[in-house]
Amino acid sequence: MEQYVIKGGNPLVGEVEIGGAKNAALAILAASVMTDETVTIENLPDVRDINVLLQAMEEIGVKIDRKDRHTVVINASGIQTLLVENEYIKKIRASYYLLGALLGKYKKAEVALPGGCNIGSRPIDQHIKGFRALGANVRIAHGRVIAEANKLSGRHIYMDVVTVGATINIMMAAALAEGRTIIENAAKEPHVVDLANFLNSMGANIKGAGTDVIRIRGVEKLHKTEYSVIPDQIEAGTFMFAAAATRGDVTVRNVIPKHLESITAKLIELGCEVEESDDEVRVVSSGPLSHTHVKTLAYPGFPTDMQPQITTTLALSEGTSIVTESIFENRFKYVDELAKMGANIKVEGNTAIIDGVLKYTGARISAPDLRAGAALVIAGLAAEGITVVDDIYYIERGYEDFDAKLRGLGAQIEKAESEKDIKKFQLKTG
Ligand code: EPZ
């Protein structure tokens, strides 16, 4: 098992290039099987979840040609089976996007029940409700979701909760259904819009993505396209909070500042200076950090995927802050790890009450999930002394070259494979 070993205490300074959005790319890759023609996808992040999905697609007969680290050419004309199940696909959430994609194209799909980060119960009732509304018969058996239909017909669908996954899945199936589908109370996240743009570039007819009403007129088939994935809002936000927590000066490059507005607003409340230009955002954290309150919400609210990073930063601010997690019920597991570093945080239900401390001290901690893992790295970068973060497997699910990008900003961080490597790092960094 690999670890990150970090010598903290240095402000992060410099520029960092943000990659393609993992959660948009996962949906787009799955949707690329909806045509028999060749699809080229650029700006793909080279992270574990993406590679697992590509491998699962290859196993059902999709031709995957990795042109370079961030570009893939896909041809799905040779699909041999509609059963998607392998050891790894069960561990990622986005496996369920193949349900919507295959159901739309072949009117049948059988996919292992999705896994993903353990951040609370993650039902799929809204996905199933949507597929059934379109005319599919959906059941769960042998650990798989099995969906089939003679034909799919457009319907008016009201979502009971705002869900990114179900909005995306229904959008894919409805793109090849007969007639018009209207999704009400749809998710408005940037990756929902990116998927709609991708499908439209393949000949779909989807309007309203980015608002809470999405209108889809089904088409008979989709065609080839070349498409570039949007920048990753959460990767960018993670580096922005790393700048704040280390009292640094970081410019995130290749971003869409509009997607970062809720993150930028909170950094300003914390006392950071934030400068925006066309595709860059600079965060400067010089004085003491102020306390604030935050509640996670669906887009354009503050993202749940940034909750651990803001909590970790607020724990170093002056005064008392309150963070309320309203999307997933079990997303504060990292708080016990932060406590080992000196944080003073009390969790009650879905609320964390944070009494700021002056500094963290390095400790041996372990990443409980992807975003919490990234937040613990931020804590290590801000801490006095050496921090070892175990289970970085989770972090690698969603951050490409995280340690190298941080080193580019002056951080002392390395990947270690053994206790010997950790000792070597300790000696080297004094
Ligand atoms: C996506 O998960 C992301 N994953 C998550 O990112 C992200 O945290 C989440 O959206 C919210 O933004 C991917 O895109 C692969 P949801 P998803 O459906 O689609 C409830 C990361 O770190 N719900 O929007 O699973 C659900 O319980 C990951 O990159 C139902 O009740 O999230 C939750 O409370 C972690 N029934 C809320 O909706 C359903 O059928 C939002 O979930 C579906 C969801």
Coordinates of C-alpha atoms in Angstrom, one line a residue, residues 24 62 75 81 104 107 300 325 336 344 373 408:
A24 CA -18.0 14.7 -16.4
V62 CA -15.8 -1.6 -27.0
N75 CA -15.7 2.7 -31.2
T81 CA -22.6 -8.4 -24.4
G104 CA -31.0 3.8 -24.6
K107 CA -33.1 -1.4 -24.9
P300 CA -24.8 26.4 -7.7
E325 CA -23.5 18.5 5.1
D336 CA -11.2 11.8 13.7
N344 CA -10.9 20.8 17.5
G373 CA -8.1 12.1 1.5
G408 CA 5.3 22.1 -8.5

